[in-house]
Coordinates of C-alpha atoms and ligand atoms in Angstrom, one line a residue:
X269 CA 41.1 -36.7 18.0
X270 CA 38.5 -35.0 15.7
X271 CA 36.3 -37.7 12.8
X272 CA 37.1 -34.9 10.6
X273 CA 40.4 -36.0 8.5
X274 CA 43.2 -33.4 8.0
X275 CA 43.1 -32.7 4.4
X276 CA 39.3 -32.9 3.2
X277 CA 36.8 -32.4 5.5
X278 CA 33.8 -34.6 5.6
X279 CA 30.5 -33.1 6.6
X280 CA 28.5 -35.8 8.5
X281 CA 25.2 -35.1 9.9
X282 CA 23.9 -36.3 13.4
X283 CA 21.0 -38.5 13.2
X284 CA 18.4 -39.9 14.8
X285 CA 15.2 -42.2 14.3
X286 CA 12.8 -39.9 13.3
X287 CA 15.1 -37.6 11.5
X288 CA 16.0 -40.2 9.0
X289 CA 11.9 -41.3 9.0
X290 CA 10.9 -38.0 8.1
X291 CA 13.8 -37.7 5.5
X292 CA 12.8 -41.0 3.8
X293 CA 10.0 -39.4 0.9
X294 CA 12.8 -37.1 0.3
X295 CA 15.4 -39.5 -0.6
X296 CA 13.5 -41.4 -2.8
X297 CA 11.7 -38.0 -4.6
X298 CA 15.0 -37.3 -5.6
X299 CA 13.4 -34.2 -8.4
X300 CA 11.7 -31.4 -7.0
X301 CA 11.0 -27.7 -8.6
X302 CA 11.3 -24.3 -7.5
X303 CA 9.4 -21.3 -7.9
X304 CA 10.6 -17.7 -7.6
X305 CA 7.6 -15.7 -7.6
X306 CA 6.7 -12.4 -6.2
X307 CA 6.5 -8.7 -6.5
X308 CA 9.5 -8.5 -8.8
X309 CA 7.9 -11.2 -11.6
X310 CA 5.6 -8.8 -12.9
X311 CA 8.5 -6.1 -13.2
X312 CA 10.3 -8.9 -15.4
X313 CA 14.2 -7.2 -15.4
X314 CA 13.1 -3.9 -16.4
X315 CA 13.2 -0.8 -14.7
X316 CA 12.4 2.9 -15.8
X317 CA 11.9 1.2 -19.5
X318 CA 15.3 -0.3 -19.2
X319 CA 16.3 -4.1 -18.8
X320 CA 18.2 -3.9 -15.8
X321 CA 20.6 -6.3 -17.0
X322 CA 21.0 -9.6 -19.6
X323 CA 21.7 -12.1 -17.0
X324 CA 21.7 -12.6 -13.1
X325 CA 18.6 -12.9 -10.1
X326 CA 16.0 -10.4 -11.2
X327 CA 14.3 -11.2 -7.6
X328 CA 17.0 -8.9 -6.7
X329 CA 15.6 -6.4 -8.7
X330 CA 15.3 -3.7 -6.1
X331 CA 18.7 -3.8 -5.3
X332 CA 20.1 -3.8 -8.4
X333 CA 18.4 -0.8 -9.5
X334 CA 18.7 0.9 -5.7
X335 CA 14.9 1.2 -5.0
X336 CA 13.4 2.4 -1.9
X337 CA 11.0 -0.4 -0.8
X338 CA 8.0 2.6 -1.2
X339 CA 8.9 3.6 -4.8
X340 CA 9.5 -0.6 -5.8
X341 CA 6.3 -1.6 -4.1
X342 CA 4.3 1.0 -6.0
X343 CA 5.6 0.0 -9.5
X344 CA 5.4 -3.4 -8.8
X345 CA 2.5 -3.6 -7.6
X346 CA 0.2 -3.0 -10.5
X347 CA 2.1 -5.9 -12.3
X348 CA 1.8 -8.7 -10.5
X349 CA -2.1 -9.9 -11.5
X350 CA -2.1 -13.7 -10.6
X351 CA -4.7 -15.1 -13.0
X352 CA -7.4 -17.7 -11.6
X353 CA -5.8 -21.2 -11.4
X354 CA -2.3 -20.3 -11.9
X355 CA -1.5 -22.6 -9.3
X356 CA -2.9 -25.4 -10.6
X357 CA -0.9 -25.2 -14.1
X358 CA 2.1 -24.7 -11.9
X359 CA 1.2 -28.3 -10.2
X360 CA 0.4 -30.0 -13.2
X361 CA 3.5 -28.9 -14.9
X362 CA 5.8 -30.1 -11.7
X363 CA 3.9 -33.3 -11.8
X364 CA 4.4 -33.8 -15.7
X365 CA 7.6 -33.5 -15.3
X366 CA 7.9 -36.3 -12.6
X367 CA 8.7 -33.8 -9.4
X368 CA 7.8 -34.9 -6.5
X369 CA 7.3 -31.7 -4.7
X370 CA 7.4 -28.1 -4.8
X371 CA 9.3 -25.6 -3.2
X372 CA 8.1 -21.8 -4.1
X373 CA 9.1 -18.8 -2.6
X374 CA 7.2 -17.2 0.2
X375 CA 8.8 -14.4 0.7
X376 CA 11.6 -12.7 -1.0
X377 CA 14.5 -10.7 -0.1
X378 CA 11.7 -7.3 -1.0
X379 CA 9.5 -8.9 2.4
X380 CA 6.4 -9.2 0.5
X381 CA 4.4 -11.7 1.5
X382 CA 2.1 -14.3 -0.1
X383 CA 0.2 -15.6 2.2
X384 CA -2.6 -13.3 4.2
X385 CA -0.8 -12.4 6.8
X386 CA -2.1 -10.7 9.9
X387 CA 1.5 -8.8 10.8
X388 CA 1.6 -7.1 7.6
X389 CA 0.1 -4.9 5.1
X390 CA 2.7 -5.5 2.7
X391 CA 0.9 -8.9 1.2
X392 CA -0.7 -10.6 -0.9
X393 CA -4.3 -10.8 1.6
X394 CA -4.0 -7.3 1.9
X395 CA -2.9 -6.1 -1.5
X396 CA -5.0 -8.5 -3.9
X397 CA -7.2 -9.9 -1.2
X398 CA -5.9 -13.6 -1.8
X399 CA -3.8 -15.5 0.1
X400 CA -1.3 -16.6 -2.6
X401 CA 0.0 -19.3 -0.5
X402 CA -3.4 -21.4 0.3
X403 CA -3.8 -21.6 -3.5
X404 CA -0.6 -22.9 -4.2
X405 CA -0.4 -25.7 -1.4
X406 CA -4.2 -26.7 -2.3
X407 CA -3.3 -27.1 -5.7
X408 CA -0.1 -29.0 -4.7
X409 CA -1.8 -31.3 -2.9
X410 CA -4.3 -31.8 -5.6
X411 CA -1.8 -33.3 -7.2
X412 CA -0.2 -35.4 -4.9
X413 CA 3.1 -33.3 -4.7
X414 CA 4.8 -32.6 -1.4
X415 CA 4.9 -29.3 -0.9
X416 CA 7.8 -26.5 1.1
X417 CA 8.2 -23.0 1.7
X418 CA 10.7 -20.9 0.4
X419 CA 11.2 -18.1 3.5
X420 CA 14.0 -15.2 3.3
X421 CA 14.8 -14.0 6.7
X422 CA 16.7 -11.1 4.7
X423 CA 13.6 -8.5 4.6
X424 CA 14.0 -5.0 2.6
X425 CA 10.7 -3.8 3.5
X426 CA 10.8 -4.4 7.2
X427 CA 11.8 -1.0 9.0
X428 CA 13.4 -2.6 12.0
X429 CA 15.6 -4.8 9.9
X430 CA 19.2 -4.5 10.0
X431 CA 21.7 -6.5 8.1
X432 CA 24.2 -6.3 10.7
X433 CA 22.4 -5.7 13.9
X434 CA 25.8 -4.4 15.9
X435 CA 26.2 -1.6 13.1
X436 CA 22.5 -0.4 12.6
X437 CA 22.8 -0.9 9.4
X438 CA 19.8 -1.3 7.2
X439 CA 20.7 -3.8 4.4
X440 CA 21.1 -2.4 1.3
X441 CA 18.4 -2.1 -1.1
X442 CA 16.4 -1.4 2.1
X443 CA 16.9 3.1 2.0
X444 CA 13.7 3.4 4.2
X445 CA 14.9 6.0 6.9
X446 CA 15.6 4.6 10.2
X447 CA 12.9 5.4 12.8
X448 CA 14.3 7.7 15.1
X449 CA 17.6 7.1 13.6
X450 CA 17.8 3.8 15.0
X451 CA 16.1 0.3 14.0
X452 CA 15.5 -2.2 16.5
X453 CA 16.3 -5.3 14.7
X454 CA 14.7 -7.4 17.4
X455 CA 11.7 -5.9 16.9
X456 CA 11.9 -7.3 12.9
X457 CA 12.7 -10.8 14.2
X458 CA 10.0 -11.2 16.3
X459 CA 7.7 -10.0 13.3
X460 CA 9.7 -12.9 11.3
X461 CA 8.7 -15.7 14.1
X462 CA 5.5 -14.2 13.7
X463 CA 4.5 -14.5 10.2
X464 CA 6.7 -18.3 10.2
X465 CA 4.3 -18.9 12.9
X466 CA 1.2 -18.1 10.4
X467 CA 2.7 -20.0 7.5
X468 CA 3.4 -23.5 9.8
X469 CA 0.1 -23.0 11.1
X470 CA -2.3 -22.4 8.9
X471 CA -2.0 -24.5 5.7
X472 CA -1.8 -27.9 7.2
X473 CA 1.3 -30.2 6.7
X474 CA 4.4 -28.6 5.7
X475 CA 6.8 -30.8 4.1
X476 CA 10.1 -28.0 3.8
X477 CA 10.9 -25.3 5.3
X478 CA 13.9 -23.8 2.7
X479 CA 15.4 -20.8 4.7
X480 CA 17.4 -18.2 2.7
X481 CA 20.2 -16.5 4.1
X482 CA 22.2 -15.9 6.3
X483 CA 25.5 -13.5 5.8
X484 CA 29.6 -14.3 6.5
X485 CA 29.2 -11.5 9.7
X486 CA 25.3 -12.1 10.8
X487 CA 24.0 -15.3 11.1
X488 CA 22.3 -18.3 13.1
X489 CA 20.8 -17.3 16.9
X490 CA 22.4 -13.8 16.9
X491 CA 20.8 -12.7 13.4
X492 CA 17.4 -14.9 13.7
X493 CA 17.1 -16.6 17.1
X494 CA 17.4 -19.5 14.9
X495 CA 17.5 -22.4 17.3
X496 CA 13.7 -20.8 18.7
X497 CA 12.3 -20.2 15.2
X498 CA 13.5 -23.6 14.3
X499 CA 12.4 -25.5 17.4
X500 CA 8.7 -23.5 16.7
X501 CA 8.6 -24.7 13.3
X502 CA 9.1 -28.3 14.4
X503 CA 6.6 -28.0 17.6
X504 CA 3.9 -27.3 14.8
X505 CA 4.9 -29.5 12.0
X506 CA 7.1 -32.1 13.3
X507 CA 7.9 -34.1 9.9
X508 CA 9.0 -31.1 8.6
X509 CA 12.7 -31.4 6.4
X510 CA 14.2 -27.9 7.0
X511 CA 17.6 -26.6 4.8
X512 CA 20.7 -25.2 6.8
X513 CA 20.7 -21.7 5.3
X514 CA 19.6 -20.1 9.0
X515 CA 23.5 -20.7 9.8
X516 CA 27.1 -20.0 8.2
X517 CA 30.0 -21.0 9.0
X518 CA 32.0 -17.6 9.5
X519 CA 35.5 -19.2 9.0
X520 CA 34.2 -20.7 5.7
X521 CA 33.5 -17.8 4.1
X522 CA 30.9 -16.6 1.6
X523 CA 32.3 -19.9 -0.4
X524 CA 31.2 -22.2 2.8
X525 CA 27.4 -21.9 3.7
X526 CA 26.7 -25.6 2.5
X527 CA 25.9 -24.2 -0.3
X528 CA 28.9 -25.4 -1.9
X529 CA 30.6 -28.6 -2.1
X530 CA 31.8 -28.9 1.6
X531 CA 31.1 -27.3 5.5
X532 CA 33.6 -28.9 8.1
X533 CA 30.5 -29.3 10.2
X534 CA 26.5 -30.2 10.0
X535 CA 24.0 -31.5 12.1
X536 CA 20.5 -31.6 12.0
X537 CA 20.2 -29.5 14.6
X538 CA 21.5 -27.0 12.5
X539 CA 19.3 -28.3 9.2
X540 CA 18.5 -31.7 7.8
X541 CA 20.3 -30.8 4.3
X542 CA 22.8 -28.7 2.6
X543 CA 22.1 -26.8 -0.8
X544 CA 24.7 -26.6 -3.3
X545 CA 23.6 -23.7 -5.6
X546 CA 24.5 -23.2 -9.4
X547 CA 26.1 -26.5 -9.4
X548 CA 26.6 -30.6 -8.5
X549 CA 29.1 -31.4 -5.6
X550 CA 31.8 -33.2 -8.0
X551 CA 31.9 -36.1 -5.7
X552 CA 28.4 -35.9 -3.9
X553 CA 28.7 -35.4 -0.5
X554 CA 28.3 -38.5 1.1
X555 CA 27.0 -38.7 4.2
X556 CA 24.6 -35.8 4.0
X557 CA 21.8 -34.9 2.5
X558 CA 22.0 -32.5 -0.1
X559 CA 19.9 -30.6 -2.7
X560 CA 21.3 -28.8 -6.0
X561 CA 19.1 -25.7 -6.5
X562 CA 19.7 -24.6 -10.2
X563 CA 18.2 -22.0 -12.5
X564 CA 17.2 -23.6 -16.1
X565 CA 18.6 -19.6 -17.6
X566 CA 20.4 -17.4 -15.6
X567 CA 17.9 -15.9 -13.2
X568 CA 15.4 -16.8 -10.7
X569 CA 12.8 -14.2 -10.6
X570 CA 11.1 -13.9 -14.3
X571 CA 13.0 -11.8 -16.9
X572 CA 12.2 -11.0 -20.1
X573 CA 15.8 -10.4 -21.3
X574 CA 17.4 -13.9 -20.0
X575 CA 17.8 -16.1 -23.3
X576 CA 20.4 -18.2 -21.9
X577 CA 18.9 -21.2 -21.4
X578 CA 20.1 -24.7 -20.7
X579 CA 19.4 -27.8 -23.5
X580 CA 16.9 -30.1 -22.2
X581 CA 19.5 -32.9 -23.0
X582 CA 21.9 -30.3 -20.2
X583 CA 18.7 -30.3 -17.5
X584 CA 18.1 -33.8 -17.9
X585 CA 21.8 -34.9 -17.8
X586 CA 22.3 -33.1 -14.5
X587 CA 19.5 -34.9 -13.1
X588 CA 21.0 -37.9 -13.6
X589 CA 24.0 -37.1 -12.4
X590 CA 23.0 -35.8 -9.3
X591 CA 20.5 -38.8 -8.8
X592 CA 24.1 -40.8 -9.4
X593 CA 25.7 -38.3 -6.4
X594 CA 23.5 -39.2 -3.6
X595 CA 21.5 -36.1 -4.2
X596 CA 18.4 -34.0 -5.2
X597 CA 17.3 -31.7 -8.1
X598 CA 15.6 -28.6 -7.2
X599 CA 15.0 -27.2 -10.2
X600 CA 14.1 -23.7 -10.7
X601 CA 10.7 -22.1 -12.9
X602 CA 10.4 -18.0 -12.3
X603 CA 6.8 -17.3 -14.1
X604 CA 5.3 -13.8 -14.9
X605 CA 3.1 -11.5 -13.0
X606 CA 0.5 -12.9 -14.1
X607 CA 1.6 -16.0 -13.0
X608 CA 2.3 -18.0 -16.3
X609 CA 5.5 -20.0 -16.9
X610 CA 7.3 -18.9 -19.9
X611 CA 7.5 -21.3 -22.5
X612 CA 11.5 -22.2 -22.7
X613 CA 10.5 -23.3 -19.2
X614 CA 7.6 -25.7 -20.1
X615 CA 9.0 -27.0 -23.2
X616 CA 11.9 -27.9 -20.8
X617 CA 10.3 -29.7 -17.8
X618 CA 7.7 -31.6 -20.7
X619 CA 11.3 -33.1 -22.6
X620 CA 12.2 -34.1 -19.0
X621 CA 8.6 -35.4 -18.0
X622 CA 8.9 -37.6 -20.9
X623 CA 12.1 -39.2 -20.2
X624 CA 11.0 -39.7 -16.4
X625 CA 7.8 -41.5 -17.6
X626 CA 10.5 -43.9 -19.3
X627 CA 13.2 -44.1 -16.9
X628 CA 12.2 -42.6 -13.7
X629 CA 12.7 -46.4 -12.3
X630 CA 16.1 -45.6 -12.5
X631 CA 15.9 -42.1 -10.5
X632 CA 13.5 -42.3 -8.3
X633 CA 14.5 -44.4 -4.9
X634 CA 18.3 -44.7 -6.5
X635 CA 21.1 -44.0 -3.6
X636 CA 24.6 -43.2 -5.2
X637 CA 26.5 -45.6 -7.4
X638 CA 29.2 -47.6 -6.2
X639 CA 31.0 -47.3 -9.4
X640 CA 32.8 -44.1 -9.7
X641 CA 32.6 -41.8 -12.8
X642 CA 32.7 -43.7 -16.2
X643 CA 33.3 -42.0 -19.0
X644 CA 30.4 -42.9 -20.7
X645 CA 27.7 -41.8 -18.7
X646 CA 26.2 -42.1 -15.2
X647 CA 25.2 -45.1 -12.6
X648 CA 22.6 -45.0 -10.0
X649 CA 21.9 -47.9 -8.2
X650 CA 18.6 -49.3 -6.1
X651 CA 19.7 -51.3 -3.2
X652 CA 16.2 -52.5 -2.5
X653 CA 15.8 -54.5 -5.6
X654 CA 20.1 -55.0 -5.9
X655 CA 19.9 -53.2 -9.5
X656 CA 22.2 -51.0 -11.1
X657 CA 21.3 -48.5 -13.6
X658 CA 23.6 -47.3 -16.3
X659 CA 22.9 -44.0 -17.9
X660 CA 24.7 -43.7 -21.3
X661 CA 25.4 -40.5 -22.7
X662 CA 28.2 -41.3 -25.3
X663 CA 27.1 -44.4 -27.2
X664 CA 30.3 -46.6 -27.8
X665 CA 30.7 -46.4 -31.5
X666 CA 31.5 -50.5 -31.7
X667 CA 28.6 -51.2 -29.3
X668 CA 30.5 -52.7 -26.9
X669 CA 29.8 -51.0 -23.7
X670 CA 32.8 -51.9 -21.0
X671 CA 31.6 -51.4 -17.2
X672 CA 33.9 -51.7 -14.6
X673 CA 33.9 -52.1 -10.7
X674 CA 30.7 -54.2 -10.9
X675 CA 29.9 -55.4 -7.2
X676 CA 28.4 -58.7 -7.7
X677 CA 27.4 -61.2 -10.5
X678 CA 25.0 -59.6 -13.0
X679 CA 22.1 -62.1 -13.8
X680 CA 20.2 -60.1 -16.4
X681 CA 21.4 -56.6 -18.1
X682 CA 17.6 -55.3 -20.4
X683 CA 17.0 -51.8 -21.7
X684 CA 14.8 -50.1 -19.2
X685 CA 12.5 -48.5 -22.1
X686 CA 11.6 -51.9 -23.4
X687 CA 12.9 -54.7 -21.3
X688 CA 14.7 -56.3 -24.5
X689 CA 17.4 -58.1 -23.1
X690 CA 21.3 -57.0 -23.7
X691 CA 23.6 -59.9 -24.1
X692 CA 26.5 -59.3 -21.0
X693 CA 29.8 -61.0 -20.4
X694 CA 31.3 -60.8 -17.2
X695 CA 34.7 -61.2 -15.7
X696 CA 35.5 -60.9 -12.2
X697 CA 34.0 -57.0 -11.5
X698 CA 34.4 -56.0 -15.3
X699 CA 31.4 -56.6 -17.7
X700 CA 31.0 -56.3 -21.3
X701 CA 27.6 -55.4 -23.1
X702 CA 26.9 -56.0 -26.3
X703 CA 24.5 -52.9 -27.1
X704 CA 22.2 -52.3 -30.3
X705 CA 24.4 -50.3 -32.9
X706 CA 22.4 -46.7 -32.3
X707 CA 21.6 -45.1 -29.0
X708 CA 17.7 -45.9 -28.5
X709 CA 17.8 -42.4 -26.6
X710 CA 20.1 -39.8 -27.5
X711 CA 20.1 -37.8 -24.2
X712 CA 20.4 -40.6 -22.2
X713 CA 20.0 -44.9 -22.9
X714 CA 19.3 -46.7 -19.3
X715 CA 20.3 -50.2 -18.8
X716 CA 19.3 -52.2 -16.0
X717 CA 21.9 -54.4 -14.6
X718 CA 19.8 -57.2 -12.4
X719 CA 22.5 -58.7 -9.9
X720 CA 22.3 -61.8 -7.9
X721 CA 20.3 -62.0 -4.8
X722 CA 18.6 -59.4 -3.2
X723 CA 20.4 -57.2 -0.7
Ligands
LIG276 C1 19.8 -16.8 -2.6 C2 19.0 -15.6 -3.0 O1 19.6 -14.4 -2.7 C3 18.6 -15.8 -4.5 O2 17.8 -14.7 -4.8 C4 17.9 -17.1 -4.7 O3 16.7 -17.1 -3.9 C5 18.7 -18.2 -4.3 C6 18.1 -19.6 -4.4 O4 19.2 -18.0 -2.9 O5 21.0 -16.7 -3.3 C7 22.2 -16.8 -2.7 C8 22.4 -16.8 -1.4 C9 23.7 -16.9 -0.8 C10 24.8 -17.1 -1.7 C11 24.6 -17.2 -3.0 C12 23.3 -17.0 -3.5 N1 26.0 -17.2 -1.1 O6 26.2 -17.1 0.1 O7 27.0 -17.5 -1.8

């Protein structure tokens, strides 16, 4: 008889002692940021003098415009002029913000590389005579953030690659001719293993390995030798937390890949953690680890067009609700060719930097509430110190603040911002608070619920 119930099914992941040792920094971090950066930042959405569209991934900018990986390469190229120290304002700003780590890409879907890589021409040590990637994890760690790679094993620019190896077919956006008519996509996934090899080798400790993607019809062993690449990857860096985007579950559709809300199956064989994209599970997903990758406009890779961006109030909000879930926030910056974070971006991550500095208590180390979803806000809980945090969005306009489903007796109820105390009544698992008239903080008021004993 399967674990799995009939009508929802309930992803569990395997475990085992040093899986949940290594995924311990993770749990607590709880806010990380991304970083889509490459090749297509300096293009920034346009193409031929023309924005190649308002909204959507501009990483995916040779697609979208139908590029041969010769002709994108050589427009590209002139564009993307990292300035000195980039990295560092990219570290500071994560670590303003209060993320823990950083998770930046690379290599994209275009296969350029940003490391020095020995396997390839078509990088940054070979192109700009940098290696990209030693500058970003030095200036990570300089800043006491944990640090992961971002690695497509889609790869435009590779001339052995094929999307679906069966077929021969090159993926498209990749219009290179095939080598005598044929590609050997073998011969791209050893290059793949290869260059993984270089990036788990020789930087020092990785903390993530984030692959990115695998398709409905080509995925796991047969596409990527998966199992090998992973099993390599945890030879060299054994602590490393790696996502489950080598695999897909074909029955499950484009709709299933863990990156949305449920996969009937996980194990960490397969990946320590699942990555809901665009959006927050609406019940968590308890049991596994998961990570909410989100774009603060539309787009990943930089574009100059994209004004749609989310309210600081919306960013921070999410955070807290994931943090309430169970899960993390990997939240997304796509800076320029030059390697400067647009504004919206920074004025963004400050607003939420200066609400962690308040309230992070609250985020940081908190596991999912045991009270459901109030109406008023958000509850993360901390079941090392048996505290409860309440997040409250909508102020009750009689200051009385009703909480229900309360699992023990609360000894002390204070504001986190200033430890005033917050008179409380309690009956049973209901309490009542009795909050100042105004909402201290308008995004989001945090009171600390002290219960009795310590778990
Ligand atoms: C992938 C990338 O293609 C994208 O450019 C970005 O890096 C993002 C974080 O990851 O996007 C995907 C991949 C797979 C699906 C959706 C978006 N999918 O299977 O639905």
């Amino acid at each position: 008889f399967s674990l799995v119930s009939c009508c929802s099914a309930q992803a569990q992941t395997s475990t085992s002692p040093e899986r949940e040792e290594r995924m311990e920094w993770w749990r607590e971090a709880r806010f990380g940021m991304f970083v889509h950066w490459g090749l297509y930042s300096g293009l920034a959405g346009t193409w031929e003098n023309k924005p190649v569209g308002e909204e959507g991934g501009m990483e995916w900018l040779q697609f979208r415009v139908r590029a041969d990986t010769d002709t994108y390469a050589e427009r590209a190229m002139p564009l993307f002029k990292p300035t000195p120290g980039f990295a560092q304002s990219w570290a500071k700003l994560a670590k303003q913000a209060g993320c823990r780590y950083l998770v930046f890409t690379t290599k994209h879907h275009d296969g350029f590389a940003l490391h020095d890589s020995a396997v390839t021409e078509f990088d940054a040590g070979s192109v700009l005579n940098r290696d990209l990637v030693r500058e970003i994890v030095d200036a990570c760690r300089a800043e006491g953030l944990r640090v992961g790679f971002y690695h497509s094993v889609i790869d435009w620019h590779h001339d052995q690659y094929c999307y679906l190896e069966s077929k021969q077919l090159p993926h498209p956006g990749n219009s290179k001719p095939y080598p005598n008519g044929e590609r050997d996509h073998g011969r791209y996934v050893e290059y793949l293993h290869e260059q993984v090899d270089e990036l788990v080798s020789n930087y020092g400790p990785v903390d993530i390995l984030w692959w990115d993607y695998s398709g409905v019809d080509f995925q796991g062993d047969e596409a990527w030798r998966a199992f090998d690449l992973m099993a390599n990857v945890r030879d060299k860096q054994p602590q490393v937390i790696m996502n489950n985007r080598l695999f897909r579950i074909p029955e499950a559709g484009w709709k299933g890949q863990g990156m949305q809300a449920s996969i009937p199956q996980l194990d960490s064989q397969y990946g320590d953690f699942i990555t809901p994209e665009q959006h927050v599970p609406e019940n968590g997903l308890p049991g596994v680890d998961w990570e909410t990758c989100m774009t603060m406009n539309t787009t990943w890779g930089y574009s100059r067009y994209d004004a749609q961006w989310k309210s600081p109030e919306k960013l921070i909000r999410t955070l807290i609700d994931i943090a309430s879930k169970g899960g993390n926030y990997l939240l997304n910056i796509g800076p320029l060719g030059d390697g400067s974070v647009p504004a919206e971006s920074v004025e963004r991550l400050a607003a939420m930097g200066r609400w962690m500095d308040v309230n992070g208590e609250s985020i940081y180390g908190s596991t999912a509430s045991p009270i459901g979803k109030p109406s008023w806000g958000c509850v993360t809980q901390n079941t090392k110190t048996n505290s409860l945090y309440l997040h409250v969005f909508n102020w009750p306009s009689d200051g009385k603040l009703t909480v229900e489903g309360i699992p023990g007796a609360v000894a002390k109820a204070t504001l986190l911002s200033n430890s005033v105390e917050i008179p409380a009544s309690q009956s049973g698992a209901d309490v009542v608070l009795e909050l100042p008239k105004a909402a201290p903080d308008a995004i989001a008021t945090v009171i600390r619920l002290q219960l009795d004993g310590s778990a």
